[in-house]
XYZ file of C-alpha atoms in Angstrom:
381
model
C 0.863 71.753 -50.665
C 0.251 68.856 -48.281
C -3.446 68.424 -47.547
C -4.869 65.657 -45.389
C -8.072 65.032 -47.331
C -9.290 62.453 -44.812
C -9.542 65.087 -42.072
C -11.489 67.521 -44.233
C -15.217 67.666 -44.945
C -15.517 68.197 -48.676
C -19.016 69.678 -48.501
C -17.747 72.469 -46.259
C -14.813 73.000 -48.606
C -17.389 73.447 -51.375
C -19.075 76.164 -49.293
C -15.801 77.936 -48.651
C -14.658 77.710 -52.275
C -18.013 78.917 -53.607
C -18.013 81.788 -51.108
C -14.585 83.111 -52.083
C -15.220 82.699 -55.807
C -18.467 84.657 -55.461
C -16.633 87.467 -53.664
C -13.764 87.563 -56.172
C -16.249 87.422 -59.066
C -18.320 90.255 -57.601
C -15.349 92.617 -57.476
C -14.652 91.994 -61.156
C -17.454 94.529 -61.614
C -14.670 97.135 -61.298
C -13.200 95.790 -64.545
C -16.393 95.977 -66.584
C -17.597 99.113 -68.380
C -19.574 101.366 -66.044
C -23.207 100.449 -66.636
C -26.110 98.958 -64.702
C -27.428 95.660 -66.044
C -28.706 92.277 -64.909
C -25.091 91.047 -64.893
C -23.892 93.810 -62.576
C -26.886 93.242 -60.285
C -26.045 89.521 -60.119
C -22.395 90.309 -59.434
C -23.383 92.569 -56.545
C -25.659 89.858 -55.125
C -22.834 87.324 -55.530
C -20.576 89.409 -53.317
C -23.219 89.715 -50.610
C -23.937 85.980 -50.668
C -20.260 85.053 -50.649
C -19.590 86.906 -47.407
C -22.834 85.652 -45.839
C -21.767 82.065 -46.618
C -18.444 82.740 -44.897
C -20.257 84.082 -41.824
C -22.561 81.080 -41.454
C -19.819 78.543 -42.172
C -17.482 80.212 -39.683
C -20.219 80.124 -37.045
C -20.889 76.456 -37.727
C -17.227 75.498 -37.338
C -16.533 77.541 -34.203
C -19.900 76.499 -32.766
C -18.971 72.825 -32.920
C -15.596 73.530 -31.320
C -17.118 75.645 -28.545
C -19.907 73.196 -27.816
C -17.472 70.296 -27.378
C -15.419 72.414 -24.976
C -18.395 73.799 -23.091
C -20.097 70.524 -22.211
C -16.979 69.105 -20.569
C -17.088 68.853 -16.795
C -13.762 70.672 -16.407
C -14.592 73.574 -18.743
C -12.973 76.809 -17.533
C -11.594 80.130 -18.758
C -8.394 78.515 -20.030
C -10.502 76.687 -22.599
C -11.751 80.027 -23.887
C -8.222 81.444 -23.944
C -6.993 78.437 -25.915
C -9.928 78.796 -28.315
C -9.067 82.468 -28.866
C -5.360 81.762 -29.317
C -6.101 79.159 -31.995
C -8.535 81.464 -33.806
C -6.184 84.439 -33.625
C -3.221 82.523 -35.040
C -5.588 81.654 -37.885
C -6.882 85.164 -38.590
C -4.634 87.900 -37.187
C -1.199 87.392 -38.819
C -2.568 87.450 -42.378
C -4.847 90.376 -41.587
C -2.120 92.543 -40.089
C 0.328 91.689 -42.867
C -2.103 92.696 -45.622
C -3.181 95.765 -43.630
C 0.457 96.899 -43.598
C 0.752 96.094 -47.318
C -2.295 98.299 -47.953
C -0.767 101.144 -45.932
C 2.505 100.876 -47.878
C 0.616 100.807 -51.186
C -1.376 103.899 -50.218
C 1.823 105.785 -49.380
C 3.539 104.559 -52.544
C 0.612 105.403 -54.828
C -0.066 108.725 -53.127
C -3.611 107.919 -52.034
C -5.100 109.148 -48.769
C -5.030 107.033 -45.645
C -8.159 107.020 -43.459
C -8.298 109.607 -40.690
C -8.671 106.945 -37.989
C -6.176 104.401 -39.312
C -5.505 103.076 -35.807
C -9.013 101.632 -35.658
C -8.020 99.038 -38.249
C -5.510 97.555 -35.820
C -8.262 97.093 -33.215
C -10.954 95.937 -35.678
C -12.948 99.086 -34.950
C -12.971 100.553 -38.466
C -16.682 99.798 -38.874
C -17.836 99.117 -35.328
C -20.380 101.949 -35.144
C -19.319 104.129 -38.065
C -19.356 103.829 -41.828
C -16.573 101.694 -43.279
C -13.909 103.817 -45.039
C -13.017 102.885 -48.615
C -9.458 101.996 -47.540
C -9.028 98.186 -47.375
C -12.767 97.985 -47.902
C -13.051 94.205 -47.962
C -11.838 94.062 -44.352
C -15.340 95.078 -43.178
C -16.317 91.468 -42.488
C -13.340 90.652 -40.271
C -14.332 92.804 -37.242
C -17.724 91.081 -37.304
C -16.034 87.693 -37.071
C -13.504 88.754 -34.452
C -16.104 90.256 -32.120
C -18.303 87.189 -32.628
C -15.392 85.024 -31.448
C -15.167 87.119 -28.274
C -18.805 87.735 -27.334
C -20.219 84.197 -27.431
C -17.464 82.460 -25.446
C -17.515 85.235 -22.823
C -21.273 84.893 -22.397
C -20.925 81.120 -22.107
C -18.341 81.510 -19.371
C -20.092 84.277 -17.420
C -23.453 82.526 -17.391
C -21.888 79.691 -15.399
C -21.597 82.073 -12.435
C -25.381 82.397 -12.287
C -25.546 78.784 -11.069
C -28.664 78.160 -13.139
C -29.822 74.578 -12.706
C -30.161 73.705 -16.369
C -27.982 71.579 -18.590
C -25.019 73.026 -20.424
C -26.747 71.955 -23.605
C -29.636 74.288 -22.789
C -27.315 77.096 -21.673
C -25.398 76.931 -24.953
C -28.661 77.253 -26.863
C -29.786 80.128 -24.634
C -26.563 82.090 -25.193
C -26.725 81.494 -28.944
C -30.317 82.725 -29.152
C -29.502 85.630 -26.828
C -26.718 86.853 -29.128
C -29.002 86.531 -32.153
C -31.757 88.438 -30.333
C -29.411 91.248 -29.268
C -28.301 91.919 -32.823
C -31.799 91.620 -34.247
C -32.727 94.327 -31.732
C -29.835 96.537 -32.884
C -31.200 96.254 -36.425
C -34.657 97.217 -35.174
C -33.144 100.278 -33.482
C -31.375 101.156 -36.729
C -34.652 100.795 -38.620
C -36.527 103.056 -36.194
C -33.874 105.763 -36.580
C -33.263 105.292 -40.299
C -34.026 108.424 -42.286
C -32.016 107.658 -45.440
C -33.740 104.806 -47.261
C -31.207 104.040 -49.957
C -29.382 100.788 -50.868
C -25.977 102.459 -51.136
C -26.409 103.898 -47.631
C -27.758 100.527 -46.376
C -24.756 98.726 -47.817
C -22.223 100.641 -45.718
C -24.287 101.675 -42.688
C -26.108 98.424 -41.917
C -24.781 95.484 -43.919
C -21.165 96.335 -43.219
C -21.382 97.628 -39.634
C -20.336 95.373 -36.769
C -23.015 96.283 -34.203
C -25.744 95.154 -36.595
C -24.195 91.987 -38.004
C -22.795 89.660 -35.344
C -25.953 87.523 -35.447
C -24.875 86.429 -38.958
C -22.207 84.233 -37.338
C -24.599 82.837 -34.746
C -27.036 81.286 -37.214
C -24.104 79.021 -37.992
C -23.512 78.458 -34.263
C -27.186 77.532 -33.888
C -26.806 75.052 -36.749
C -23.756 73.597 -34.977
C -25.798 73.098 -31.792
C -28.536 71.313 -33.734
C -25.995 69.069 -35.459
C -24.467 68.064 -32.104
C -27.683 67.644 -30.121
C -29.881 66.087 -32.813
C -27.402 64.271 -35.087
C -29.930 61.713 -36.361
C -32.475 64.306 -37.484
C -29.654 66.476 -38.815
C -28.689 63.637 -41.141
C -32.138 62.163 -41.802
C -33.744 65.380 -43.034
C -30.749 66.886 -44.841
C -32.489 66.945 -48.244
C -35.614 68.466 -46.737
C -33.529 71.153 -45.040
C -31.762 71.882 -48.335
C -35.116 72.332 -50.067
C -36.341 74.658 -47.305
C -33.186 76.759 -47.609
C -33.581 76.923 -51.378
C -37.230 77.946 -51.103
C -36.372 80.710 -48.614
C -33.554 82.127 -50.727
C -35.089 81.772 -54.191
C -38.605 82.640 -53.028
C -37.443 85.738 -51.175
C -35.450 87.105 -54.103
C -38.244 86.377 -56.587
C -40.747 88.143 -54.344
C -38.411 91.135 -54.040
C -38.486 91.465 -57.823
C -42.144 90.622 -58.481
C -43.590 92.628 -55.596
C -41.039 95.431 -55.969
C -39.966 95.184 -52.353
C -37.528 98.084 -52.401
C -35.929 99.700 -49.374
C -37.661 103.019 -50.024
C -41.067 101.452 -49.285
C -40.142 98.333 -47.270
C -37.352 99.490 -44.966
C -38.223 97.040 -42.149
C -37.774 94.094 -44.501
C -34.371 95.280 -45.705
C -33.095 96.605 -42.389
C -34.265 93.790 -40.111
C -35.287 90.684 -42.077
C -33.348 90.416 -45.329
C -29.885 89.542 -44.017
C -31.070 87.112 -41.277
C -33.281 85.304 -43.813
C -30.267 84.916 -46.101
C -28.236 83.508 -43.204
C -31.014 81.083 -42.260
C -31.316 79.913 -45.873
C -27.568 79.247 -45.986
C -27.689 77.418 -42.637
C -30.313 75.051 -44.056
C -27.727 73.794 -46.582
C -25.351 72.661 -43.831
C -26.954 69.280 -42.997
C -26.387 68.063 -46.557
C -23.052 69.735 -47.202
C -21.563 68.626 -43.874
C -22.378 65.024 -44.820
C -20.297 65.096 -48.034
C -16.957 63.719 -46.913
C -15.122 63.374 -50.226
C -15.422 63.386 -54.019
C -13.656 62.254 -57.173
C -10.123 63.690 -57.460
C -10.829 65.948 -60.489
C -13.305 67.816 -58.279
C -11.784 67.163 -54.855
C -8.348 68.659 -55.482
C -9.196 72.059 -57.055
C -12.115 72.727 -54.710
C -10.043 71.869 -51.641
C -7.106 73.993 -52.809
C -9.348 77.020 -53.339
C -10.930 76.389 -49.931
C -7.558 76.187 -48.190
C -6.266 79.459 -49.667
C -9.632 81.251 -49.450
C -8.638 83.531 -46.556
C -5.528 84.715 -48.383
C -7.639 85.201 -51.518
C -10.123 87.299 -49.586
C -7.430 89.614 -48.249
C -5.447 89.959 -51.486
C -7.890 89.966 -54.378
C -9.286 93.498 -54.273
C -7.169 96.069 -52.457
C -3.897 94.518 -53.599
C -4.290 92.529 -56.831
C -7.110 94.378 -58.568
C -6.019 97.761 -57.265
C -2.505 97.367 -58.723
C -3.853 95.992 -61.988
C -6.173 98.962 -62.376
C -3.405 101.376 -61.404
C -0.863 100.184 -63.969
C -3.055 98.499 -66.583
C -6.402 100.347 -66.789
C -9.258 98.235 -68.133
C -11.241 101.100 -69.623
C -11.650 100.940 -73.391
C -10.812 97.249 -73.734
C -12.614 95.064 -76.255
C -14.854 92.240 -75.045
C -12.002 89.777 -75.540
C -9.606 92.121 -73.762
C -12.008 92.522 -70.849
C -12.467 88.756 -70.505
C -8.692 88.280 -70.625
C -8.288 90.960 -67.948
C -10.797 89.178 -65.698
C -9.018 85.846 -66.250
C -5.631 87.354 -65.380
C -7.194 88.907 -62.255
C -8.473 85.493 -61.136
C -5.201 83.704 -61.912
C -3.044 86.328 -60.187
C -5.278 86.201 -57.127
C -4.995 82.414 -56.900
C -1.220 82.293 -57.489
C -0.379 85.091 -55.038
C -2.776 83.668 -52.443
C -1.117 80.265 -52.734
C 2.278 81.884 -52.159
C 0.971 83.865 -49.174
C -0.582 80.731 -47.699
C 2.549 78.616 -48.093
C 5.069 81.206 -46.928
C 3.143 82.995 -44.186
C -0.394 81.911 -43.324
C 0.368 78.205 -42.844
C 3.572 78.758 -40.805
C 1.681 81.180 -38.537
C -1.094 78.638 -38.039
C 1.449 75.934 -37.206
C 2.644 77.971 -34.213
C -0.646 77.303 -32.416
C 0.141 73.574 -32.395
C 3.505 74.032 -30.700
C 3.900 72.293 -27.379
C 4.703 75.551 -25.575
C 1.360 77.044 -26.651
C -0.537 73.926 -25.624
C 1.134 73.784 -22.217
C 0.377 77.429 -21.509
C -3.250 77.542 -22.603
C -4.560 73.969 -22.816
C -4.937 72.740 -19.243
C -5.533 69.180 -20.489
C -2.188 68.852 -22.274
């Protein structure tokens, strides 16, 4: 696999690699004997944090792209179209391919398909309703896709108001507006919430699009800060890292020590917990975005995992682990057998994801760089 290491930011590859490994690790809980322990609690937290890292990192990357486009004098709707086309060639082909694979597997294995299967093709499977168990890990993708649509549209429409403020200020306003809107939706959820239970919270708040789009925009806000205040972004990177660590570690320690459970502290869990996680992650970006490279023994494996992370996300659970569990059940294995099973699960996920990336994901992404696409959507080409 040809990788141009000079064009990559290794610190962000670390984030992406850590995120996908946390998610893959968390789903290994399906392999372990059914019991609740500190390990299973940590695995569940790992999965939550992995996806939250993806959200913030995605927001940071698209935020920098959008900001550069937006502040240009000749910014227009074609810029937004070109932005969408590039994002969709990155995300949609893989998603639809693995969605079809999941449908075929369900038919082959004789498992039920969701009643509203068509919603998956429009990223509406968890827009305002509970996410079905079918292709369950796809819950995060509608959040990202709608985030890609909402922000750019707001940025474009606000230009028609002819407000006499700088584009820099308008970009910040739109970013904060989106965050505020989806904080408000969480407040509405909290005021109407009658079932105070973490299992219910997990599928009806954490994994529902109308409550989660702000998760992307903490990354967009970080992107704005990095572009507008680059000196402070770099100068205080260690301080920001410490603040992020204090928020994350302090919050989770307090949850345990003060027994801040959803049954008695629903506002904290419904409104504050997820945004505070996102903010803590965003505080790591100044340092991580400054790490340009590393020694080859670390650089190569981390970058490879980062590059194939999207394919890993789509394949690891509903395809790889599902088929393993179907044909090679893990129940009753010895400790050594269980560890071997987990190792095979990781290795299969990486190998199959590499193949998917090389044969499908990368060729689909290359289409967006074709001259015909640029001429149609990029008015500067």
